[in-house]
CSV table of C-alpha atoms in Angstrom, one decimal:
chain,number,residue,atom,x,y,z
A,1,MET,CA,0.0,0.0,0.0
A,2,GLU,CA,2.8,2.4,0.9
A,3,GLN,CA,4.4,1.9,-2.6
A,4,ALA,CA,1.1,2.6,-4.3
A,5,LEU,CA,0.7,5.8,-2.3
A,6,ARG,CA,4.1,6.9,-3.3
A,7,LEU,CA,3.1,6.4,-7.0
A,8,ALA,CA,-0.1,8.3,-6.6
A,9,PRO,CA,-0.1,11.7,-8.3
A,10,ASN,CA,0.0,14.9,-6.2
A,11,ALA,CA,-2.5,16.6,-8.5
A,12,LEU,CA,-5.0,14.2,-10.1
A,13,LEU,CA,-6.1,15.3,-13.6
A,14,ALA,CA,-3.8,18.3,-13.5
A,15,SER,CA,-4.4,18.8,-17.2
A,16,GLU,CA,-8.1,19.5,-16.5
A,17,PRO,CA,-7.8,22.3,-13.9
A,18,TYR,CA,-11.3,23.8,-14.4
A,19,ALA,CA,-13.5,21.0,-15.6
A,20,PRO,CA,-16.3,20.4,-13.1
A,21,TRP,CA,-16.1,16.6,-13.5
A,22,ALA,CA,-12.3,16.7,-12.8
A,23,GLU,CA,-12.9,18.8,-9.7
A,24,ARG,CA,-15.3,16.2,-8.4
A,25,GLU,CA,-12.8,13.4,-9.1
A,26,ARG,CA,-10.0,15.3,-7.4
A,27,ALA,CA,-12.2,15.8,-4.3
A,28,VAL,CA,-13.0,12.1,-4.1
A,29,PHE,CA,-9.4,11.2,-4.8
A,30,GLY,CA,-8.2,13.5,-2.0
A,31,VAL,CA,-10.5,12.0,0.6
A,32,GLU,CA,-9.5,8.5,-0.4
A,33,HIS,CA,-5.8,9.4,-0.5
A,34,VAL,CA,-5.9,10.9,3.0
A,35,ARG,CA,-7.8,7.8,4.3
A,36,ALA,CA,-5.3,5.4,2.7
A,37,CYS,CA,-2.3,7.4,4.0
A,38,ARG,CA,-3.8,7.3,7.6
A,39,ARG,CA,-4.6,3.6,7.4
A,40,SER,CA,-1.1,2.7,6.2
A,41,GLY,CA,0.4,5.0,8.8
A,42,GLU,CA,-1.5,3.4,11.6
A,43,LEU,CA,-0.3,0.0,10.3
A,44,ALA,CA,3.2,1.2,10.1
A,45,LEU,CA,3.0,2.5,13.7
A,46,ARG,CA,1.6,-0.8,14.9
A,47,GLN,CA,4.5,-2.6,13.1
A,48,GLY,CA,7.0,-0.4,15.0
A,49,ARG,CA,7.9,1.8,12.0
A,50,PRO,CA,7.2,5.3,13.4
A,51,ASP,CA,9.3,7.1,10.7
A,52,ALA,CA,7.2,5.5,7.9
A,53,ALA,CA,4.0,6.4,9.9
A,54,ALA,CA,5.1,10.0,10.2
A,55,GLU,CA,5.9,10.2,6.5
A,56,LEU,CA,2.4,8.9,5.7
A,57,ALA,CA,0.8,11.3,8.2
A,58,ARG,CA,2.6,14.2,6.6
A,59,ARG,CA,1.4,13.1,3.1
A,60,ALA,CA,-2.2,13.0,4.4
A,61,ILE,CA,-1.7,16.5,6.0
A,62,ASP,CA,-0.4,17.8,2.6
A,63,HIS,CA,-3.8,16.8,1.1
A,64,ASP,CA,-6.0,17.8,4.0
A,65,PRO,CA,-4.2,20.3,6.3
A,66,LEU,CA,-7.1,20.4,8.8
A,67,SER,CA,-7.4,16.6,9.2
A,68,GLU,CA,-7.0,16.2,13.0
A,69,LEU,CA,-6.8,12.4,12.7
A,70,SER,CA,-3.8,12.9,10.4
A,71,TRP,CA,-2.2,15.3,12.8
A,72,GLN,CA,-2.8,12.9,15.7
A,73,LEU,CA,-1.1,10.1,13.7
A,74,LEU,CA,1.8,12.4,13.1
A,75,MET,CA,2.1,13.3,16.8
A,76,ARG,CA,1.9,9.7,17.9
A,77,ALA,CA,4.4,8.6,15.3
A,78,LEU,CA,6.9,11.3,16.3
A,79,CYS,CA,6.5,10.4,20.0
A,80,ALA,CA,7.1,6.8,19.1
A,81,ALA,CA,10.3,7.8,17.3
A,82,GLY,CA,11.5,9.8,20.3
A,83,ALA,CA,10.9,13.2,18.7
A,84,THR,CA,8.7,14.6,21.5
A,85,VAL,CA,9.5,18.2,20.8
A,86,GLU,CA,8.7,17.8,17.1
A,87,ALA,CA,5.4,16.2,18.1
A,88,LEU,CA,4.6,19.1,20.4
A,89,SER,CA,5.5,21.5,17.6
A,90,ALA,CA,3.1,19.5,15.3
A,91,TYR,CA,0.3,20.2,17.8
A,92,ALA,CA,1.2,23.9,17.9
A,93,GLU,CA,0.9,23.9,14.1
A,94,LEU,CA,-2.4,22.1,14.1
A,95,ARG,CA,-3.7,24.5,16.7
A,96,ARG,CA,-2.5,27.5,14.7
A,97,ARG,CA,-4.2,26.2,11.6
A,98,THR,CA,-7.5,25.4,13.2
A,99,ILE,CA,-7.7,28.8,15.0
A,100,ASP,CA,-6.6,30.7,11.8
A,101,GLU,CA,-8.8,28.8,9.4
A,102,LEU,CA,-11.8,27.7,11.5
A,103,GLY,CA,-11.7,30.0,14.5
A,104,LEU,CA,-11.7,26.9,16.7
A,105,GLU,CA,-9.3,25.1,19.0
A,106,PRO,CA,-8.4,21.5,18.1
A,107,GLY,CA,-10.9,18.9,19.2
A,108,PRO,CA,-10.8,17.2,22.6
A,109,ASP,CA,-8.9,14.1,21.3
A,110,SER,CA,-6.1,16.3,19.9
A,111,GLN,CA,-6.0,18.3,23.1
A,112,GLN,CA,-5.9,15.1,25.2
A,113,LEU,CA,-3.0,13.8,23.1
A,114,TYR,CA,-1.2,17.1,23.6
A,115,LEU,CA,-1.6,16.8,27.4
A,116,ASP,CA,-0.5,13.2,27.3
A,117,MET,CA,2.6,14.2,25.4
A,118,LEU,CA,3.4,16.9,28.0
A,119,ARG,CA,2.8,14.4,30.9
A,120,THR,CA,4.8,11.5,29.5
A,121,SER,CA,7.9,11.3,27.4
A,122,PRO,CA,8.9,7.7,26.9
A,123,GLY,CA,12.6,7.0,26.8
A,124,ARG,CA,13.7,10.4,28.0
A,125,THR,CA,16.3,10.9,30.7
A,126,LEU,CA,16.2,13.6,33.4
A,127,ARG,CA,19.0,15.4,31.6
A,128,ALA,CA,17.0,17.1,28.8
A,129,ASP,CA,18.8,18.8,26.1
A,130,VAL,CA,18.9,22.6,26.6
A,131,THR,CA,17.5,23.2,23.1
A,132,GLU,CA,14.6,20.9,23.8
A,133,VAL,CA,13.8,22.6,27.1
A,134,ARG,CA,13.8,26.0,25.4
A,135,GLN,CA,11.5,24.8,22.7
A,136,LEU,CA,9.2,23.3,25.2
A,137,LEU,CA,9.1,26.5,27.1
A,138,ARG,CA,8.3,28.5,23.9
A,139,LEU,CA,5.5,26.1,23.1
A,140,LEU,CA,4.2,26.2,26.6
A,141,ARG,CA,4.3,30.0,26.7
A,142,GLY,CA,2.4,30.2,23.4
A,143,ALA,CA,-0.2,27.8,24.7
A,144,LEU,CA,-0.6,29.7,28.0
A,145,GLU,CA,-0.7,33.1,26.3
A,146,SER,CA,-3.6,32.0,24.2
A,147,SER,CA,-5.6,30.3,26.9
A,148,SER,CA,-8.3,32.3,28.5
A,149,GLY,CA,-8.3,32.8,32.3
A,150,ILE,CA,-4.5,32.2,32.6
A,151,THR,CA,-2.2,35.0,33.5
A,152,LEU,CA,1.4,34.4,32.6
A,153,ALA,CA,4.0,34.2,35.3
A,154,LEU,CA,6.7,36.8,35.5
A,155,ASP,CA,9.6,34.5,35.1
A,156,ASP,CA,10.2,31.1,33.6
A,157,ARG,CA,10.5,29.3,37.0
A,158,ARG,CA,7.0,30.4,37.9
A,159,LEU,CA,5.9,29.6,34.3
A,160,VAL,CA,7.2,26.0,34.6
A,161,HIS,CA,5.5,25.7,38.0
A,162,GLN,CA,2.2,26.9,36.6
A,163,ALA,CA,2.6,24.5,33.6
A,164,GLU,CA,3.3,21.6,35.9
A,165,SER,CA,0.2,22.3,37.9
A,166,LEU,CA,-1.9,22.4,34.7
A,167,VAL,CA,-0.7,19.0,33.5
A,168,GLY,CA,-0.7,17.3,37.0
A,169,VAL,CA,3.1,17.1,37.5
A,170,ALA,CA,4.2,17.5,41.1
């Protein structure tokens, strides 16, 4: 299936950009392509191939940038590959897109996945890379700044404490 997806054209019927029948076919193809990418990505993830799953999720997102199921697959695949910061960045991008284009926060399943990623980071040691910590703080600050009812702390120490209390870390 993955090989077939790699062979699929990026733009179906590109030679017929304005024909109504081609537009309908492109829409149907897009939905089926996204669904096939997600199914193959889920299978790759279950088989322990998170890099392949992430690639398939990205392909689905390219066709449907607001598909939360595709973004969730990408975040889970990145976490499974040990790229937690990249997974958190993916959530930040999903959130930006849904707010910008729909005026809505991501759905509850995406929000729960985000909180789970903040709470647990499999395979990580206590000595986190400084770059990773900075990126996490930037993501956290952005999330807190856009949340209603939360006043930002004056310094990062208080910000971290506030964040830990939000996600249930003691």
